[in-house]
Amino acid sequence: GDSVTQMEGPVTLSEEAFLTINCTYTATGYPSLFWYVQYPGEGLQLLLKATKADDKGSNKGFEATYRKETTSFHLEKGSVQVSDSAVYFCALSPSNTGNQFYFGTGTSLTVIP
Amino acid sequence: SAVISQKPSRDICQRGTSLTIQCQVDSQVTMMFWYRQQPGQSLTLIATANQGSEATYESGFVIDKFPISRPNLTFSTLTVSNMSPEDSSIYLCSVDRGSNEQYFGPGTRLTVT
């Protein structure tokens, strides 16, 4: 079945460091891919998305490229800030259902000054 | 995007009791979803709630334990019945506005003692 495998954390980085959180997926067809962020004590917020191969989603300095050949959607940011400390979830929406979402296990990021 | 509110934001309940969680959306939506996020875990879909029909439950979740109401296009409730400590989780509602993006409420943090 469809699934998402996400890099395990926790991840601790110094401010201004480069961030990569790996995400790979298994799906039939052409799913849409998402990154959600959950700040401490809050619900999930959509960070970015990509709906087809080679699309790049971007928001708040974060980027992820939909790579069909490697079935990946890695999240990157060139220079993290303390305010980026949160849990990041990779998610997939299969093309044939339209509404069912599958989430990765989440990666906790802590950025230290 | 969508503005989604949940009540209560948190609660501490005794085992054997029930809690009803409310989810209110600022505009009409066809599909609403209820998720559970157990401590340190990812999101698990409990059920999908369409207005005017019975909710569709995922494997491992049953209506007797998690009855759902969907009386109109902007509101839904999830009841956690006959609670046990294993039900301690964050419960989140989400909506799909038709763009294949899910927007989440802030969550209800439930602790069962």
PDB file of N, CA and C in Angstrom, chain B residues 4 11 16 18 34-35 46 48 51 54-55 60 69-70 78 92 99 107:
ATOM      1  N   ILE B   4      -9.980  26.753  11.384  1.00  0.00           N
ATOM      2  CA  ILE B   4     -10.600  25.621  12.053  1.00  0.00           C
ATOM      3  C   ILE B   4     -10.364  25.756  13.548  1.00  0.00           C
ATOM      4  N   ASP B  11      -8.115  18.470  27.897  1.00  0.00           N
ATOM      5  CA  ASP B  11      -8.950  18.007  28.993  1.00  0.00           C
ATOM      6  C   ASP B  11      -8.273  16.838  29.679  1.00  0.00           C
ATOM      7  N   GLY B  16     -13.319   5.468  31.861  1.00  0.00           N
ATOM      8  CA  GLY B  16     -14.708   5.066  31.877  1.00  0.00           C
ATOM      9  C   GLY B  16     -15.679   6.156  31.449  1.00  0.00           C
ATOM     10  N   SER B  18     -16.709   9.658  28.966  1.00  0.00           N
ATOM     11  CA  SER B  18     -16.669   9.994  27.537  1.00  0.00           C
ATOM     12  C   SER B  18     -16.419  11.480  27.371  1.00  0.00           C
ATOM     13  N   TRP B  34     -11.008  13.084  11.058  1.00  0.00           N
ATOM     14  CA  TRP B  34     -10.555  13.036  12.446  1.00  0.00           C
ATOM     15  C   TRP B  34      -9.321  12.145  12.528  1.00  0.00           C
ATOM     16  N   TYR B  35      -8.282  12.699  13.184  1.00  0.00           N
ATOM     17  CA  TYR B  35      -7.023  11.984  13.348  1.00  0.00           C
ATOM     18  C   TYR B  35      -6.703  11.848  14.834  1.00  0.00           C
ATOM     19  N   ILE B  46      -8.672   8.364  11.930  1.00  0.00           N
ATOM     20  CA  ILE B  46      -9.723   7.612  12.616  1.00  0.00           C
ATOM     21  C   ILE B  46     -10.890   7.375  11.658  1.00  0.00           C
ATOM     22  N   THR B  48     -13.464   9.419   8.299  1.00  0.00           N
ATOM     23  CA  THR B  48     -13.835  10.508   7.404  1.00  0.00           C
ATOM     24  C   THR B  48     -15.318  10.784   7.583  1.00  0.00           C
ATOM     25  N   GLN B  51     -21.043  15.157   5.384  1.00  0.00           N
ATOM     26  CA  GLN B  51     -22.337  15.634   5.829  1.00  0.00           C
ATOM     27  C   GLN B  51     -23.438  14.824   5.182  1.00  0.00           C
ATOM     28  N   GLU B  54     -23.165   8.478   7.104  1.00  0.00           N
ATOM     29  CA  GLU B  54     -22.399   7.971   8.242  1.00  0.00           C
ATOM     30  C   GLU B  54     -20.906   8.082   7.971  1.00  0.00           C
ATOM     31  N   ALA B  55     -20.179   8.248   9.039  1.00  0.00           N
ATOM     32  CA  ALA B  55     -18.731   8.357   8.910  1.00  0.00           C
ATOM     33  C   ALA B  55     -18.137   7.031   8.451  1.00  0.00           C
ATOM     34  N   GLY B  60      -9.310  -0.645  12.645  1.00  0.00           N
ATOM     35  CA  GLY B  60      -8.898  -0.488  14.023  1.00  0.00           C
ATOM     36  C   GLY B  60      -9.724   0.510  14.812  1.00  0.00           C
ATOM     37  N   SER B  69     -20.459  12.817  14.660  1.00  0.00           N
ATOM     38  CA  SER B  69     -21.623  13.486  14.075  1.00  0.00           C
ATOM     39  C   SER B  69     -21.155  14.508  13.068  1.00  0.00           C
ATOM     40  N   ARG B  70     -21.988  14.752  12.063  1.00  0.00           N
ATOM     41  CA  ARG B  70     -21.682  15.752  11.038  1.00  0.00           C
ATOM     42  C   ARG B  70     -23.022  16.389  10.638  1.00  0.00           C
ATOM     43  N   LEU B  78     -16.493  14.526  17.487  1.00  0.00           N
ATOM     44  CA  LEU B  78     -15.945  13.196  17.718  1.00  0.00           C
ATOM     45  C   LEU B  78     -16.081  12.917  19.206  1.00  0.00           C
ATOM     46  N   LEU B  92      -7.158  15.497  16.322  1.00  0.00           N
ATOM     47  CA  LEU B  92      -7.152  16.606  15.368  1.00  0.00           C
ATOM     48  C   LEU B  92      -8.243  16.413  14.327  1.00  0.00           C
ATOM     49  N   SER B  99      -8.854  21.385  -2.839  1.00  0.00           N
ATOM     50  CA  SER B  99      -7.599  21.571  -3.549  1.00  0.00           C
ATOM     51  C   SER B  99      -6.602  20.478  -3.207  1.00  0.00           C
ATOM     52  N   GLY B 107      -6.063  21.021  17.470  1.00  0.00           N
ATOM     53  CA  GLY B 107      -5.976  19.785  18.233  1.00  0.00           C
ATOM     54  C   GLY B 107      -6.584  19.888  19.617  1.00  0.00           C
TER      55      GLY B 107
END
